[in-house]
Coordinates of C-alpha atoms in Angstrom, one line a residue:
X20 CA 168.4 59.1 73.0
X21 CA 167.5 56.1 70.9
X22 CA 166.1 57.8 67.8
X23 CA 168.0 60.0 65.4
X24 CA 167.8 63.6 66.3
X25 CA 168.8 66.7 64.3
X26 CA 169.3 70.3 65.5
X27 CA 166.2 71.2 63.6
X28 CA 164.1 68.6 65.4
X29 CA 165.1 69.2 69.0
X30 CA 165.6 72.3 71.2
X31 CA 169.2 72.2 72.5
X32 CA 169.7 68.4 72.7
X33 CA 172.2 67.4 75.4
X34 CA 174.5 64.4 75.6
X35 CA 177.0 63.5 78.3
X36 CA 180.0 61.2 78.1
X37 CA 183.3 60.4 79.7
X38 CA 185.2 61.0 76.5
X39 CA 184.8 61.8 72.8
X40 CA 186.4 59.9 69.9
X41 CA 187.0 62.0 66.9
X42 CA 187.3 61.0 63.3
X43 CA 189.5 63.3 61.2
X44 CA 188.6 63.6 57.5
X45 CA 185.1 65.2 57.1
X46 CA 184.8 65.6 60.9
X47 CA 187.7 67.9 61.9
X48 CA 189.4 68.4 58.6
X49 CA 187.8 69.1 55.2
X50 CA 190.1 67.2 52.8
X51 CA 187.5 66.4 50.1
X52 CA 189.5 68.3 47.4
X53 CA 192.5 66.0 47.9
X54 CA 190.5 62.8 48.3
X55 CA 188.6 63.6 45.1
X56 CA 191.8 64.4 43.1
X57 CA 193.5 61.2 44.2
X58 CA 190.6 58.9 43.8
X59 CA 189.6 60.4 40.5
X60 CA 193.0 59.4 39.1
X61 CA 192.6 55.9 40.6
X62 CA 189.2 55.5 39.1
X63 CA 190.4 56.5 35.7
X64 CA 193.3 54.1 35.9
X65 CA 190.9 51.2 36.5
X66 CA 188.1 52.3 34.2
X67 CA 185.6 52.9 37.0
X68 CA 182.9 55.5 37.3
X69 CA 184.3 58.2 39.7
X70 CA 180.8 59.0 41.0
X71 CA 180.4 55.4 42.2
X72 CA 184.0 55.3 43.6
X73 CA 183.5 58.4 45.8
X74 CA 180.4 56.9 47.4
X75 CA 182.6 54.1 48.8
X76 CA 185.9 55.7 49.8
X77 CA 184.9 58.1 52.7
X78 CA 185.7 56.6 56.1
X79 CA 187.5 53.5 55.0
X80 CA 191.2 52.8 54.6
X81 CA 192.2 52.8 51.0
X82 CA 192.8 49.0 50.7
X83 CA 189.3 48.4 52.1
X84 CA 187.7 50.7 49.5
X85 CA 189.6 49.0 46.8
X86 CA 188.4 45.6 47.9
X87 CA 184.8 46.8 47.7
X88 CA 185.4 48.4 44.2
X89 CA 187.5 45.6 42.8
X90 CA 186.2 42.5 44.6
X91 CA 188.0 40.0 42.4
X92 CA 191.4 41.5 42.8
X93 CA 194.0 39.9 45.2
X94 CA 194.3 41.9 48.5
X95 CA 198.1 42.1 48.0
X96 CA 197.4 44.5 45.1
X97 CA 195.1 46.5 47.2
X98 CA 197.7 46.9 49.9
X99 CA 200.3 47.9 47.4
X100 CA 198.1 50.5 45.7
X101 CA 197.0 51.8 49.1
X102 CA 200.6 52.6 49.9
X103 CA 200.8 54.6 46.7
X104 CA 197.5 56.3 47.5
X105 CA 198.7 57.3 51.0
X106 CA 201.9 58.7 49.6
X107 CA 200.0 60.7 47.0
X108 CA 197.5 62.1 49.6
X109 CA 200.3 62.9 52.0
X110 CA 202.1 64.9 49.3
X111 CA 199.0 66.9 48.4
X112 CA 197.7 69.3 51.1
X113 CA 196.2 71.9 48.7
X114 CA 192.7 72.8 49.8
X115 CA 192.9 71.1 53.2
X116 CA 191.1 73.3 55.7
X117 CA 189.4 72.8 59.1
X118 CA 185.7 71.9 59.3
X119 CA 183.9 75.0 60.5
X120 CA 184.0 75.1 64.3
X121 CA 186.8 72.5 64.6
X122 CA 189.4 74.9 66.1
X123 CA 187.2 76.1 68.8
X124 CA 185.8 72.6 69.5
X125 CA 189.3 71.1 70.0
X126 CA 190.4 74.2 72.0
X127 CA 187.5 73.7 74.4
X128 CA 188.2 70.0 74.9
X129 CA 191.9 70.7 75.5
X130 CA 191.4 73.8 77.6
X131 CA 189.0 72.0 79.9
X132 CA 191.3 68.9 80.1
X133 CA 188.4 66.7 78.9
X134 CA 189.4 63.2 77.5
X135 CA 189.4 62.9 73.8
X136 CA 191.2 60.9 71.1
X137 CA 191.6 60.9 67.3
X138 CA 190.4 57.7 65.6
X139 CA 191.2 57.9 61.9
X140 CA 191.7 55.7 58.9
X141 CA 194.7 57.8 57.9
X142 CA 198.2 56.7 58.8
X143 CA 200.5 58.7 61.0
X144 CA 202.1 60.8 58.2
X145 CA 198.8 61.6 56.5
X146 CA 197.0 62.4 59.8
X147 CA 199.9 64.5 61.0
X148 CA 200.1 66.4 57.7
X149 CA 196.4 67.1 57.4
X150 CA 195.9 68.3 60.9
X151 CA 198.9 70.6 60.6
X152 CA 197.6 71.9 57.2
X153 CA 194.3 72.6 58.8
X154 CA 196.0 74.4 61.8
X155 CA 194.6 71.9 64.3
X156 CA 196.4 70.4 67.3
X157 CA 196.8 66.6 67.4
X158 CA 195.1 65.0 70.4
X159 CA 197.6 63.2 72.7
X160 CA 195.7 59.9 72.1
X161 CA 195.6 58.8 68.5
X162 CA 194.4 55.6 66.8
X163 CA 195.6 55.5 63.2
X164 CA 195.7 53.0 60.4
X165 CA 198.9 51.5 61.8
X166 CA 197.1 50.7 65.1
X167 CA 194.3 48.5 63.7
X168 CA 194.0 45.3 61.7
X169 CA 190.6 46.1 60.3
X170 CA 189.2 49.2 58.6
X171 CA 186.0 51.0 59.5
X172 CA 183.1 50.0 59.5
X173 CA 184.8 47.5 61.8
X174 CA 184.6 48.9 65.4
X175 CA 188.2 48.0 66.3
X176 CA 189.6 51.6 66.0
X177 CA 186.9 53.1 68.3
X178 CA 187.2 50.2 70.8
X179 CA 191.0 50.8 70.9
X180 CA 190.4 54.5 71.4
X181 CA 188.2 53.9 74.4
X182 CA 190.7 51.4 75.8
X183 CA 193.5 53.8 75.4
X184 CA 191.6 56.3 77.5
X185 CA 190.8 53.6 80.1
X186 CA 187.0 53.9 79.5
X187 CA 184.1 51.6 78.7
X188 CA 182.8 52.0 75.1
X189 CA 179.4 53.0 76.3
X190 CA 180.9 56.0 78.1
X191 CA 182.3 57.4 74.8
X192 CA 180.7 59.5 72.0
X193 CA 181.9 59.3 68.5
X194 CA 182.1 62.2 66.0
X195 CA 181.9 60.9 62.4
X196 CA 181.0 62.1 58.9
X197 CA 180.8 58.9 56.8
X198 CA 178.6 55.8 56.7
X199 CA 181.6 53.5 57.4
X200 CA 182.6 55.6 60.5
X201 CA 179.0 55.9 61.8
X202 CA 178.5 52.1 61.4
X203 CA 181.8 51.5 63.2
X204 CA 180.8 53.7 66.2
X205 CA 177.4 52.1 66.4
X206 CA 179.0 48.6 66.3
X207 CA 181.3 49.6 69.1
X208 CA 178.2 50.3 71.3
X209 CA 178.8 54.1 71.2
X210 CA 176.5 57.0 70.6
X211 CA 177.4 58.9 67.4
X212 CA 177.3 62.6 66.5
X213 CA 177.1 62.8 62.7
X214 CA 178.9 65.7 61.2
X215 CA 178.3 67.2 57.8
X216 CA 176.1 66.5 54.7
X217 CA 177.0 62.8 54.4
X218 CA 176.1 61.8 57.9
X219 CA 172.4 62.5 58.4
X220 CA 171.0 59.6 56.5
X221 CA 172.9 56.9 58.4
X222 CA 171.1 57.2 61.7
X223 CA 173.5 59.0 64.1
X224 CA 172.2 59.9 67.6
X225 CA 172.5 63.6 66.7
X226 CA 173.3 65.2 63.4
X227 CA 174.9 68.6 62.9
X228 CA 175.9 70.5 59.8
X229 CA 179.4 71.3 61.3
X230 CA 181.0 71.9 64.7
X231 CA 180.0 75.5 65.1
X232 CA 176.8 74.4 66.8
X233 CA 178.4 72.0 69.3
X234 CA 179.0 73.3 72.8
X235 CA 181.5 71.7 75.1
X236 CA 181.4 71.9 78.9
X237 CA 182.8 70.1 82.0
X238 CA 179.8 68.5 83.6
X239 CA 181.5 68.9 87.0
X240 CA 182.4 65.3 87.6
X241 CA 185.0 65.0 84.9
X242 CA 182.5 64.0 82.2
X243 CA 181.8 66.0 79.1
X244 CA 178.5 67.8 78.5
X245 CA 177.7 68.4 74.8
X246 CA 175.0 70.7 73.5
X247 CA 173.8 71.1 70.0
X248 CA 172.2 74.1 68.4

């Protein structure tokens, strides 16, 4: 597909790939309550409008969001505050739940032995904590904040995920919820399934409300067949 499709527009759209690369926050895990609590405190500390701050932070590493929001500030200060932000988010798991359909979706991928990887802007402690809080298993292959030198929307994370699986980027499909993540997947040359209310307006290949409408099957040659709706 070259045009954006939604489950309302198409009858059972189908995509095939050799692997799927999965964002975490907003895609597998609903952590919005924690994100909003932590970034609301940060916005108040810096005298910024929280409604404008929250438009920026989804999908990016914290230091990258801070650089957008405080463009004149030295990056060293962003890195320092990002460490504080990660610690605060890791200590707060209240309200962290799976995105609807995520448990069955991951179980299908794992049960069928189909290649998949987690590609997240969270670091190892935060991603481990949030997946556990949501009751979700961690994929064997994971690309976290420690693994990359550039935050989404840079495609580095997704390209590293494909490489870790031994696959060409064009053979992978990204699942993402945010503008930064969707842009990263597109820049990596991958098709993108947009998940949730934030995703539809950023031109994913397919858009779904959540993962309950996503079907997973082995196409018979080791590739993954995904159906929607």
